[in-house]
mmCIF file of C-alpha atoms in Angstrom:
data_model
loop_
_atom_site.group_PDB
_atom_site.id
_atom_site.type_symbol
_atom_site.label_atom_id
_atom_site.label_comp_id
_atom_site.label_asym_id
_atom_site.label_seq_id
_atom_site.Cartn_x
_atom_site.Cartn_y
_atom_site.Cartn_z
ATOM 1 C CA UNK U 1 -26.733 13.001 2.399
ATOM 2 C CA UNK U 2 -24.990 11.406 5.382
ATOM 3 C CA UNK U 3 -21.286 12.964 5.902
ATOM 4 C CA UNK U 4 -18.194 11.434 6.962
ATOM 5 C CA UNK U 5 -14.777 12.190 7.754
ATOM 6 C CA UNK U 6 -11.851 9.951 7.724
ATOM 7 C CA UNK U 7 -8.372 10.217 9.366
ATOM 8 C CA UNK U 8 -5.951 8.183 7.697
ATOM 9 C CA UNK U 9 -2.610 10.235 6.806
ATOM 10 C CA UNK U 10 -0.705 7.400 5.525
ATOM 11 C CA UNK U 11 1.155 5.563 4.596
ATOM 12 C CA UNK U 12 0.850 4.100 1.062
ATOM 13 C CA UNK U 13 -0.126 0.574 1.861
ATOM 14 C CA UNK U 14 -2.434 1.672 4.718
ATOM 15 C CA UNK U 15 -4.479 4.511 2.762
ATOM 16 C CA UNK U 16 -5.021 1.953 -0.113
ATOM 17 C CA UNK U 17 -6.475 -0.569 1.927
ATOM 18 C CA UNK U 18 -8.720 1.860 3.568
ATOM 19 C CA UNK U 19 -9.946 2.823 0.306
ATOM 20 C CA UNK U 20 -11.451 -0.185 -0.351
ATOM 21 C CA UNK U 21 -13.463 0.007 2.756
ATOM 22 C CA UNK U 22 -14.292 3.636 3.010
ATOM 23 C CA UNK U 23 -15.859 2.647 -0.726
ATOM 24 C CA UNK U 24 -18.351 0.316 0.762
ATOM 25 C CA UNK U 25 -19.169 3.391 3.251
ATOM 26 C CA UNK U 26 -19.627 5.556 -0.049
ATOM 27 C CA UNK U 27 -21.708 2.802 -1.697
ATOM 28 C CA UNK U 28 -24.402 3.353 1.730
ATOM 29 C CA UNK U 29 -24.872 6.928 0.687
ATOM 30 C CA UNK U 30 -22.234 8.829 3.170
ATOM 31 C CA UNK U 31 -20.129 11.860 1.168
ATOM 32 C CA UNK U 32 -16.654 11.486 1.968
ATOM 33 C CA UNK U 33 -14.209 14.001 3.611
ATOM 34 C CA UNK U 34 -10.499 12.725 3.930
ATOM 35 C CA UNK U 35 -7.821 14.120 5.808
ATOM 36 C CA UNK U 36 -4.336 12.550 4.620
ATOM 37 C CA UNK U 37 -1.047 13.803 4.550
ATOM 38 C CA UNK U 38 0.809 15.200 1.177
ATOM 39 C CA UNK U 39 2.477 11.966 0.161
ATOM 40 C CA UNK U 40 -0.968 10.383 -0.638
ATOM 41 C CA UNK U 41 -3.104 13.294 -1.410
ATOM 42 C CA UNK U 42 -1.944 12.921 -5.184
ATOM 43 C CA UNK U 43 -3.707 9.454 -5.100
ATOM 44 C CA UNK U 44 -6.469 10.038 -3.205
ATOM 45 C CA UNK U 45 -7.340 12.696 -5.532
ATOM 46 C CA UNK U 46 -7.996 10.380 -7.841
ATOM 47 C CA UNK U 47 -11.328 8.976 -6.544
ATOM 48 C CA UNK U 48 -13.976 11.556 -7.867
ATOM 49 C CA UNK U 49 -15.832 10.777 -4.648
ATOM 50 C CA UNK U 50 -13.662 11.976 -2.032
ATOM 51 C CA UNK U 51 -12.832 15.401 -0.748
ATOM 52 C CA UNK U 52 -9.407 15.772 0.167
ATOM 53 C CA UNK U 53 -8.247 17.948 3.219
ATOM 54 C CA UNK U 54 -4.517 17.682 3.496
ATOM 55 C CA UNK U 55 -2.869 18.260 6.501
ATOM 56 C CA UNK U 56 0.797 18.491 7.021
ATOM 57 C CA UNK U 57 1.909 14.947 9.093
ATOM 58 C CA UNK U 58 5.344 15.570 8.944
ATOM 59 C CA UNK U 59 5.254 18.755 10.675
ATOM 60 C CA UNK U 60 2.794 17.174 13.574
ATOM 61 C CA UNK U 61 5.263 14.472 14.011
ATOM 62 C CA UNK U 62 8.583 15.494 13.228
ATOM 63 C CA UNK U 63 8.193 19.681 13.368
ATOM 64 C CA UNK U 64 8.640 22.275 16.112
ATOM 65 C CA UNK U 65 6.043 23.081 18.495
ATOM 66 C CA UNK U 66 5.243 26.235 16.416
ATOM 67 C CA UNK U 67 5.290 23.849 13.563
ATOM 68 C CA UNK U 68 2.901 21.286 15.154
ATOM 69 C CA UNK U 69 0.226 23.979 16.260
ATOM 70 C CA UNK U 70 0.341 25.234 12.716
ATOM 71 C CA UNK U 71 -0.421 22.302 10.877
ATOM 72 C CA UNK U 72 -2.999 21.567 13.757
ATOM 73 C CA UNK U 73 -4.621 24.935 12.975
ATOM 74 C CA UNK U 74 -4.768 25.024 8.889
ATOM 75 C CA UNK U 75 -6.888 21.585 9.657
ATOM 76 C CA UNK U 76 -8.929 22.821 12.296
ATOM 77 C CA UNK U 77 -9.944 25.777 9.800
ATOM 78 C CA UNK U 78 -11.019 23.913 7.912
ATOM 79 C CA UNK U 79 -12.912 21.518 9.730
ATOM 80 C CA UNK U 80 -14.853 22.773 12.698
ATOM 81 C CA UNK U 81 -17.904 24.032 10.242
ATOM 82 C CA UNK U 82 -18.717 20.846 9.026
ATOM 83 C CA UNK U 83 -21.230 18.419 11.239
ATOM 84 C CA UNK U 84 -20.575 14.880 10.165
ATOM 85 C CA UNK U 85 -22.679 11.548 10.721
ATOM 86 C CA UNK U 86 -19.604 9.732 11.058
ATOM 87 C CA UNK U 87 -16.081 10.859 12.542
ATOM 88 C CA UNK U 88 -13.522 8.058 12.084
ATOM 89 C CA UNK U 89 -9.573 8.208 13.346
ATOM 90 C CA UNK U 90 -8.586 4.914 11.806
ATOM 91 C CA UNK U 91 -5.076 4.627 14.261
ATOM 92 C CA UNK U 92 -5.134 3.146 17.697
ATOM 93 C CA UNK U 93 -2.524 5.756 18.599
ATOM 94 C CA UNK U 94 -4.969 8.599 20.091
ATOM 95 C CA UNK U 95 -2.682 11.539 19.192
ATOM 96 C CA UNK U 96 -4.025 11.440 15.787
ATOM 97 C CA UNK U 97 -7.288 12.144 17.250
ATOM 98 C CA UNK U 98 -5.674 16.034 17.318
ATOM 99 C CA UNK U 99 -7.095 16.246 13.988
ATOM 100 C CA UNK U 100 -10.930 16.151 14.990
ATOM 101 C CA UNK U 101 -10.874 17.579 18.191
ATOM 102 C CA UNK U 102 -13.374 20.678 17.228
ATOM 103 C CA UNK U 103 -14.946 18.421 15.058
ATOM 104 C CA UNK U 104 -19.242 17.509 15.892
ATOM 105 C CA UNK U 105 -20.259 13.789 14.782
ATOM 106 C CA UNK U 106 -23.293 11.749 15.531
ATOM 107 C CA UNK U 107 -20.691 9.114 16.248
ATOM 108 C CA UNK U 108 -17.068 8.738 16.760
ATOM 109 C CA UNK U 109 -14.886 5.936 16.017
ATOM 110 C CA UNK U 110 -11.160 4.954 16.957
ATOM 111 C CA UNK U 111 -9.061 1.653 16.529
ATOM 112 C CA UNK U 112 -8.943 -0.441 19.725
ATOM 113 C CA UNK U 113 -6.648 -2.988 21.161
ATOM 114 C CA UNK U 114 -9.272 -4.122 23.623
ATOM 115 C CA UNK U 115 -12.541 -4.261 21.892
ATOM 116 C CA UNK U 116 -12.436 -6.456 19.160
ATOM 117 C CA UNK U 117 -15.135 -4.919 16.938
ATOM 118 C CA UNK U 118 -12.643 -2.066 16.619
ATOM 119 C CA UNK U 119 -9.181 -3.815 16.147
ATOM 120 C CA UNK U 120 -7.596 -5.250 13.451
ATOM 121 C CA UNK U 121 -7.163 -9.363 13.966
ATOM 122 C CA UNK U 122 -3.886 -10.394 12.974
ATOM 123 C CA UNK U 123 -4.276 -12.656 9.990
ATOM 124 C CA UNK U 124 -7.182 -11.161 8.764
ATOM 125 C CA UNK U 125 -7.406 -8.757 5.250
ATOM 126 C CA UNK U 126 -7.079 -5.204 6.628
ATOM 127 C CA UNK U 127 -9.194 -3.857 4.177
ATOM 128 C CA UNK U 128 -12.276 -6.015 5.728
ATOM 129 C CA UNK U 129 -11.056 -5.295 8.725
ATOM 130 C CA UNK U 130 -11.162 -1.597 8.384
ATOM 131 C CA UNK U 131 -14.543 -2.130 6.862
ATOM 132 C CA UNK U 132 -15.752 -4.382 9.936
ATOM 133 C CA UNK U 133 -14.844 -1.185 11.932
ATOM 134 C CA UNK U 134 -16.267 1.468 9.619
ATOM 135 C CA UNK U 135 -19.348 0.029 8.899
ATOM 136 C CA UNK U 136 -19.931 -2.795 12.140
ATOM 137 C CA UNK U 137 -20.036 -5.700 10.165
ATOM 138 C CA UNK U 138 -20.550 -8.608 12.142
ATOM 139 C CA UNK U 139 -17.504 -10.816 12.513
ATOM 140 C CA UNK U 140 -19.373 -13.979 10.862
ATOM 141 C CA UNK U 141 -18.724 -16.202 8.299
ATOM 142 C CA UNK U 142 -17.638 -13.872 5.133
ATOM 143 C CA UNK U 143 -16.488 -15.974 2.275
ATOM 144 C CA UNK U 144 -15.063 -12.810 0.058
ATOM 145 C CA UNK U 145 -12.403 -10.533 0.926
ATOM 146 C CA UNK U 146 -12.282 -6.602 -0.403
ATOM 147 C CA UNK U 147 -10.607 -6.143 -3.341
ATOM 148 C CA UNK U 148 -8.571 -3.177 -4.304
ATOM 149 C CA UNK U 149 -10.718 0.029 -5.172
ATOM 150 C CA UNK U 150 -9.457 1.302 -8.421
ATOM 151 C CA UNK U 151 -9.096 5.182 -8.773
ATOM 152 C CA UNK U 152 -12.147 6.682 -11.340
ATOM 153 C CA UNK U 153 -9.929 9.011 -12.775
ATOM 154 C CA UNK U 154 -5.949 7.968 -13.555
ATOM 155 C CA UNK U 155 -3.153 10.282 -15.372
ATOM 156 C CA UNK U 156 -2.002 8.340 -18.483
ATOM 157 C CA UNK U 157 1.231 6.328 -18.116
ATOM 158 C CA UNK U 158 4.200 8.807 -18.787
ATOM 159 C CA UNK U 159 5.871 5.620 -21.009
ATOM 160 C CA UNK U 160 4.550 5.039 -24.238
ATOM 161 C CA UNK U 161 3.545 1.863 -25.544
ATOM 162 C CA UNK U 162 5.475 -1.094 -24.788
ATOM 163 C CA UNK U 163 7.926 -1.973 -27.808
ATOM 164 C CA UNK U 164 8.705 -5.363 -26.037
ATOM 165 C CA UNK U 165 6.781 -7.540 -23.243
ATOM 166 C CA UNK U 166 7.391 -5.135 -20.024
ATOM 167 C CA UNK U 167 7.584 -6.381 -16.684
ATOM 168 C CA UNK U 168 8.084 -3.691 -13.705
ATOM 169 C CA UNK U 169 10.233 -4.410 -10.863
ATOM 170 C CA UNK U 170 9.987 -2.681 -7.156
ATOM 171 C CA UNK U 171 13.888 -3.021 -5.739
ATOM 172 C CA UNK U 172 13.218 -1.214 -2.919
ATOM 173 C CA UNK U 173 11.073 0.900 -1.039
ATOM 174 C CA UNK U 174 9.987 -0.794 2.538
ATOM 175 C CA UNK U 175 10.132 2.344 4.290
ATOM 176 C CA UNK U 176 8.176 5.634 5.737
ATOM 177 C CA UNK U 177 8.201 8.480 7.507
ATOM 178 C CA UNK U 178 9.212 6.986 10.483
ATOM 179 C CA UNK U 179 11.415 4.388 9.595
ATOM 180 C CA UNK U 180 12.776 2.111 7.323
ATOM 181 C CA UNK U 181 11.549 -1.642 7.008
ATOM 182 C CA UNK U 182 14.817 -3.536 5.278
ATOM 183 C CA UNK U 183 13.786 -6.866 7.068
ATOM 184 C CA UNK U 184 10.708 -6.271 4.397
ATOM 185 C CA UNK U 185 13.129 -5.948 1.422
ATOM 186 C CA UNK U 186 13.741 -8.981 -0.893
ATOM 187 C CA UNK U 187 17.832 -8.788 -1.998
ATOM 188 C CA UNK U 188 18.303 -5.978 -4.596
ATOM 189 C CA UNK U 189 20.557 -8.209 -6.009
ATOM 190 C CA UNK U 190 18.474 -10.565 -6.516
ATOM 191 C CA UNK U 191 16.391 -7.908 -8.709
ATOM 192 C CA UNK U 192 19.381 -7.598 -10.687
ATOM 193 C CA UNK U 193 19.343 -11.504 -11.673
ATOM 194 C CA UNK U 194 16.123 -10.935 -12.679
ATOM 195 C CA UNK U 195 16.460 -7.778 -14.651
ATOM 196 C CA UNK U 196 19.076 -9.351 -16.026
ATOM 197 C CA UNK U 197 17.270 -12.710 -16.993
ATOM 198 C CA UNK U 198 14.622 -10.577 -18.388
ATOM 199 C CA UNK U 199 16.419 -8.181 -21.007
ATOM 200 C CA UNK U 200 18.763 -11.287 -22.162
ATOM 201 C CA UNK U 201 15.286 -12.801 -23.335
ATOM 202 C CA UNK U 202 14.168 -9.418 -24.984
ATOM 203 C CA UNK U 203 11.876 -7.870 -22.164
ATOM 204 C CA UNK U 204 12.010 -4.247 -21.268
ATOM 205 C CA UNK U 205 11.939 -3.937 -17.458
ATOM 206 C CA UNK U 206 10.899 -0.415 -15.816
ATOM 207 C CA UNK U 207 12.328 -0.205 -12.112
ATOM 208 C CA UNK U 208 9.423 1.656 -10.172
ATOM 209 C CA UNK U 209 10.135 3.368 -6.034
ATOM 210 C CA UNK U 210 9.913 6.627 -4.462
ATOM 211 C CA UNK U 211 12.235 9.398 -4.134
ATOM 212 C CA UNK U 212 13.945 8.162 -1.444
ATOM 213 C CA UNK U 213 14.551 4.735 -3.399
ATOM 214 C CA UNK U 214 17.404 6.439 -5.168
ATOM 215 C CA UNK U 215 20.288 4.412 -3.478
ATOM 216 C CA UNK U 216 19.037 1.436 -5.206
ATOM 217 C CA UNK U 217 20.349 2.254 -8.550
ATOM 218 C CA UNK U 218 23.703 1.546 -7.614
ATOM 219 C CA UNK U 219 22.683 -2.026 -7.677
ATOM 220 C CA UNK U 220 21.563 -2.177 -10.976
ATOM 221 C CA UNK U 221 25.147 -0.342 -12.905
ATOM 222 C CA UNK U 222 25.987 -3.360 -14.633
ATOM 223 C CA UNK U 223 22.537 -3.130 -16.651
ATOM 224 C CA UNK U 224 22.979 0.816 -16.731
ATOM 225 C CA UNK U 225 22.228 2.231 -20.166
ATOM 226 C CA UNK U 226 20.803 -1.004 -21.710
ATOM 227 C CA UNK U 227 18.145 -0.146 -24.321
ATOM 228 C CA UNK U 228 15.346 -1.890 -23.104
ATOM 229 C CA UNK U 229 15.951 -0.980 -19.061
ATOM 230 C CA UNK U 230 14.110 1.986 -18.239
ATOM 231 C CA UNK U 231 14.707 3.825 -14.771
ATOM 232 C CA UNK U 232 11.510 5.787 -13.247
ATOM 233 C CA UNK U 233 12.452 5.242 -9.632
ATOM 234 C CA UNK U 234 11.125 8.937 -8.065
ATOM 235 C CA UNK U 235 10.283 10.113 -11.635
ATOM 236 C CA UNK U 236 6.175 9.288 -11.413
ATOM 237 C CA UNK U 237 3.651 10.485 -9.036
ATOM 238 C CA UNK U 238 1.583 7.750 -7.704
ATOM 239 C CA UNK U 239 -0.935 7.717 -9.934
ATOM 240 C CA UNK U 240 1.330 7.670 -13.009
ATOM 241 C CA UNK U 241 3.126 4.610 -10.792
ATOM 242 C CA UNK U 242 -0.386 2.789 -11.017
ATOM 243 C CA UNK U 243 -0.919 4.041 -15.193
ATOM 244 C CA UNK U 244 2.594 2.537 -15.180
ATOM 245 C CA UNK U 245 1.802 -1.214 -14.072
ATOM 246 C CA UNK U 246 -0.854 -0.878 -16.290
ATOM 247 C CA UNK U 247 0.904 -1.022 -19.245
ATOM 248 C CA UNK U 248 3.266 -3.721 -18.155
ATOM 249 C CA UNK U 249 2.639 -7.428 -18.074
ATOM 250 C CA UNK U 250 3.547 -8.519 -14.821
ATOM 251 C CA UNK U 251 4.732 -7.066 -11.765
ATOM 252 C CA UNK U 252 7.210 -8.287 -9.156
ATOM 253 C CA UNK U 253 7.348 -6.666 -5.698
ATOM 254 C CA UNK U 254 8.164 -7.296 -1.847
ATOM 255 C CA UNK U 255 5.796 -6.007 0.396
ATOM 256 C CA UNK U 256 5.971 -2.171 0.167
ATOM 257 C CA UNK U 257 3.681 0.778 -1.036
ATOM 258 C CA UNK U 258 4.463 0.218 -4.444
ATOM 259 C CA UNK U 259 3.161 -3.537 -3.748
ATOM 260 C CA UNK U 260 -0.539 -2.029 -2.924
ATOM 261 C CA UNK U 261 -0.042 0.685 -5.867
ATOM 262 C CA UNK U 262 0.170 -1.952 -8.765
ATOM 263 C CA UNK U 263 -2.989 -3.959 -6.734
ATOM 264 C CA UNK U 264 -4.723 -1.072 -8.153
ATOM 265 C CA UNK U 265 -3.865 -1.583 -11.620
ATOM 266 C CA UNK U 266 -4.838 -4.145 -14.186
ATOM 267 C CA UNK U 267 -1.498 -5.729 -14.213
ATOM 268 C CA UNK U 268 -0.870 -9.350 -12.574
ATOM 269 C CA UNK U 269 1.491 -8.962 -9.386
ATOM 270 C CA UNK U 270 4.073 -11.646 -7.987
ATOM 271 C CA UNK U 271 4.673 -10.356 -4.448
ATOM 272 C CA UNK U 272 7.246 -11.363 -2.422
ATOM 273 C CA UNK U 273 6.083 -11.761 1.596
ATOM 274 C CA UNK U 274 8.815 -12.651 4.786
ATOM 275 C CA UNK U 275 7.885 -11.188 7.930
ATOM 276 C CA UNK U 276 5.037 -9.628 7.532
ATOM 277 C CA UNK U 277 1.653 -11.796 6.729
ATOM 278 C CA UNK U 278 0.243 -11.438 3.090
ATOM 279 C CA UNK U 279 -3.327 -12.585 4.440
ATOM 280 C CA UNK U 280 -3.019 -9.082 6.198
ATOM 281 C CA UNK U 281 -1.877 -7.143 3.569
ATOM 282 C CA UNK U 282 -1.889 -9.119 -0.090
ATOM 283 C CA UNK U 283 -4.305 -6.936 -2.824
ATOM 284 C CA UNK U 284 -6.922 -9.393 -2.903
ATOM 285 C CA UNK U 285 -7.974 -9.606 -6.640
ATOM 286 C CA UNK U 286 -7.766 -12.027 -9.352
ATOM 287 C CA UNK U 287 -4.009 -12.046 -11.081
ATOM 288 C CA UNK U 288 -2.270 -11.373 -7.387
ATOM 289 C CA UNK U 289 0.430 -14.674 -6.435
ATOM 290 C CA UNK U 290 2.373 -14.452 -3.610
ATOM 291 C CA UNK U 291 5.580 -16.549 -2.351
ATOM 292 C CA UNK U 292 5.794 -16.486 1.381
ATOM 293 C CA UNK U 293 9.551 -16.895 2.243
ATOM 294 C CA UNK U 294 10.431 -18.662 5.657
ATOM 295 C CA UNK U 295 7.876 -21.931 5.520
ATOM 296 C CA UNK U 296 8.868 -23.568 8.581
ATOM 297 C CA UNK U 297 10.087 -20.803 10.516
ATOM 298 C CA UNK U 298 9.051 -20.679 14.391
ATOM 299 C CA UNK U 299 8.942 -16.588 14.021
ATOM 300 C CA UNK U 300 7.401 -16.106 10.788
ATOM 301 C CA UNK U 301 5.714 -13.399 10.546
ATOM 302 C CA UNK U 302 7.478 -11.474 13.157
ATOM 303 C CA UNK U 303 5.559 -8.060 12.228
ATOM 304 C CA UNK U 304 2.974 -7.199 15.562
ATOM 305 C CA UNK U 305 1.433 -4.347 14.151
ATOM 306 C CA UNK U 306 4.441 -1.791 14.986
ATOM 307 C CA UNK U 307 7.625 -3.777 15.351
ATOM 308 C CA UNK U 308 9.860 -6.498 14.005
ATOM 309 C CA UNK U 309 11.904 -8.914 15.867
ATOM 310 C CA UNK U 310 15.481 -7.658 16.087
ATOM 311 C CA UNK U 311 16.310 -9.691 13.501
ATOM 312 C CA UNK U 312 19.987 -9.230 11.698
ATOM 313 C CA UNK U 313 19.415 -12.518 8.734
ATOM 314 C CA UNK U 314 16.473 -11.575 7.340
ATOM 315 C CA UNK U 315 15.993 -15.282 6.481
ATOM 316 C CA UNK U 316 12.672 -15.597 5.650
ATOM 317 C CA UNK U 317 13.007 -13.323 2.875
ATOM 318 C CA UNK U 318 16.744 -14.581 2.204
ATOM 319 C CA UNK U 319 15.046 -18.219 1.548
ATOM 320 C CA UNK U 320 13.115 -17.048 -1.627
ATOM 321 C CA UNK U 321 15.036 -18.362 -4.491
ATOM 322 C CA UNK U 322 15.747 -16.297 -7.141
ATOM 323 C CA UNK U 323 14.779 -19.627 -9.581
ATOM 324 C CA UNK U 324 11.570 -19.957 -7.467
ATOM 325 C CA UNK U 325 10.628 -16.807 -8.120
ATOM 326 C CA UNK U 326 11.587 -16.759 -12.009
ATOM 327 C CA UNK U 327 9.810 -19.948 -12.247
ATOM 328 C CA UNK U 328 6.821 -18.638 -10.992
ATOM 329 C CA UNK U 329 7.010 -15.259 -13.306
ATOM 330 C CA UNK U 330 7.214 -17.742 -16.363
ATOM 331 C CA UNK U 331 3.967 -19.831 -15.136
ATOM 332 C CA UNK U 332 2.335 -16.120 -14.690
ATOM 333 C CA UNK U 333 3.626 -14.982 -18.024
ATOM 334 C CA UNK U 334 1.966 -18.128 -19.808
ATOM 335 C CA UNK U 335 -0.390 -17.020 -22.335
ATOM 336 C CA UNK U 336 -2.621 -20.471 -21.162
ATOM 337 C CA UNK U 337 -2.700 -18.811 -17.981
ATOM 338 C CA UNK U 338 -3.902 -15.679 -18.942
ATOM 339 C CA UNK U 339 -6.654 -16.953 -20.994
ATOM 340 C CA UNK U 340 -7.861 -19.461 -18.421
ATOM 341 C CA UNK U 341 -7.975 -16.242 -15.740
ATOM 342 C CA UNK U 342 -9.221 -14.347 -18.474
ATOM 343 C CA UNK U 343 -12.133 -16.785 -18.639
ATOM 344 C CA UNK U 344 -12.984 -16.932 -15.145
#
């Protein structure tokens, strides 16, 4: 069997849309060897098919020197016996390449700002475009974009059984090891009109983030203690987030890990897009709407790939209405709408 290893250490978004194109590199026959940092192993885990190697990111980019040579080492170790077809360092920053130094591969593959067959074209899905890269599609005519590649083997949600319709909510999140993205963020109070909206009908909304999404609550004290509001934000892993959407009706999101996490579930997804482009980064499957804030703008999307414009409005994302986006929930929530996507 051919043998592959792939560099991708995060972060959320990123790993899940490699996923769906390292699959179609599974689906030729190659066995699958992952390095990825701790925040995503948990996920990654999930597929059956691919062997994790964890390596410790933070330490690499943020640690000592005696801290960077260590977490170097512990993936050298265990590394350098393995001879793979395929070596691929899916970053166009070659530091990462660290990784695979000791590593022997039939052939070698990086990301690319100058040669196009290894760069990511703005616009374009990134999980093709990972693909195109992996795999050396040509870059014809493709009429089908990648969707999402569902983990084989999920925890069960750690919520029971919906009492009520459930819709999840993502307030925050937008951030990662480096930085944080607000300009990415749709209002949080804006959330709150929703959440509120939502229980006055009889809904139960779950508010879904990371550990470091914890600020956000304060937002949201008004609602605090209401029956049918139920607060996981850093109380799931990231599988149990995608178990989670599962059992929840809809899903409302800006563009954030969280965002790419529900793409994997079953669940239909409203997702909220401002500066950065959803044709790069939307889940592309069946039950996924997005509302683009800022039609019209000269600088929309101001995203390059690594930076924003020093922007201190956030307009485009300041323009999506909170009755736009209820509006749209209700048309998603329609059981006519369901059946017809049911029946296609």
């Amino acid at each position: 069997m051919k043998r592959a290893l792939i560099v991708k250490l995060g972060a959320i978004g990123d790993v899940i849309m490699t996923v769906a194109a390292v699959g179609q590199l599974h689906a030729q026959g190659y066995a699958i060897d992952w390095v990825c940092g701790p925040a995503v192993s948990g996920l990654l885990r999930c597929y059956s098919w691919i062997n994790v190697i964890e390596a410790d990111d933070r330490a690499v980019l943020k640690g000592s020197f005696p801290e960077r040579v260590r977490a170097v080492g512990a993936a050298w170790k265990q590394l350098s016996a393995t001879k793979y077809d395929l070596k691929a360092t899916l970053y166009y920053d070659a530091r990462w390449q660290i990784f695979t130094l000791p590593v022997r591969a039939t052939r070698s593959l990086t990301l690319s700002h100058t040669d196009r067959n290894r760069r990511l074209l703005p616009t374009r899905p990134h999980a093709d475009e990972f693909a195109r890269a992996l795999l050396g599609w040509k870059d014809t005519c493709r009429d089908v974009s990648l969707a999402p590649h569902r983990p084989d083997r999920l925890p069960p949600s750690p919520l029971p059984p919906p009492g009520a319709r459930r819709i999840a909510m993502v307030p925050a999140g937008a951030s990662n090891m480096v930085r944080q993205q607000t300009l990415r963020r749709w209002p949080a109070d804006r959330y709150v009109a929703i959440a509120r909206t939502l229980l006055e009908r009889g809904d139960e909304v779950v508010l879904l983030g990371g550990p470091g999404d914890a600020w956000v609550r304060e937002e949201f004290t008004e609602l605090a203690g209401h029956p049918r509001l139920i607060d996981l934000i850093g109380k799931t892993t990231l599988p149990e987030l995608v178990s989670t959407c599962d059992t929840c009706s809809l899903v409302l999101s800006h563009d954030t890990g969280p965002l790419h996490l529900a793409g994997l579930s079953v669940a239909p997804v409203l997702a909220l897009f401002g500066p950065t482009d959803p044709g790069s980064f939307l889940p592309r499957r069946s039950g996924v709407r997005v509302l683009w804030g800022g039609e019209g703008f000269a600088c929309r999307p101001c995203y390059d790939g690594q930076n924003f414009a020093p922007c201190e409005s956030n307009g485009c994302m300041q323009s999506i209405a909170t009755e736009t986006v209820l509006q749209v929930m209700d048309e998603m929530l329609s059981p006519g709408l369901v059946a017809i996507e049911a029946a296609q």
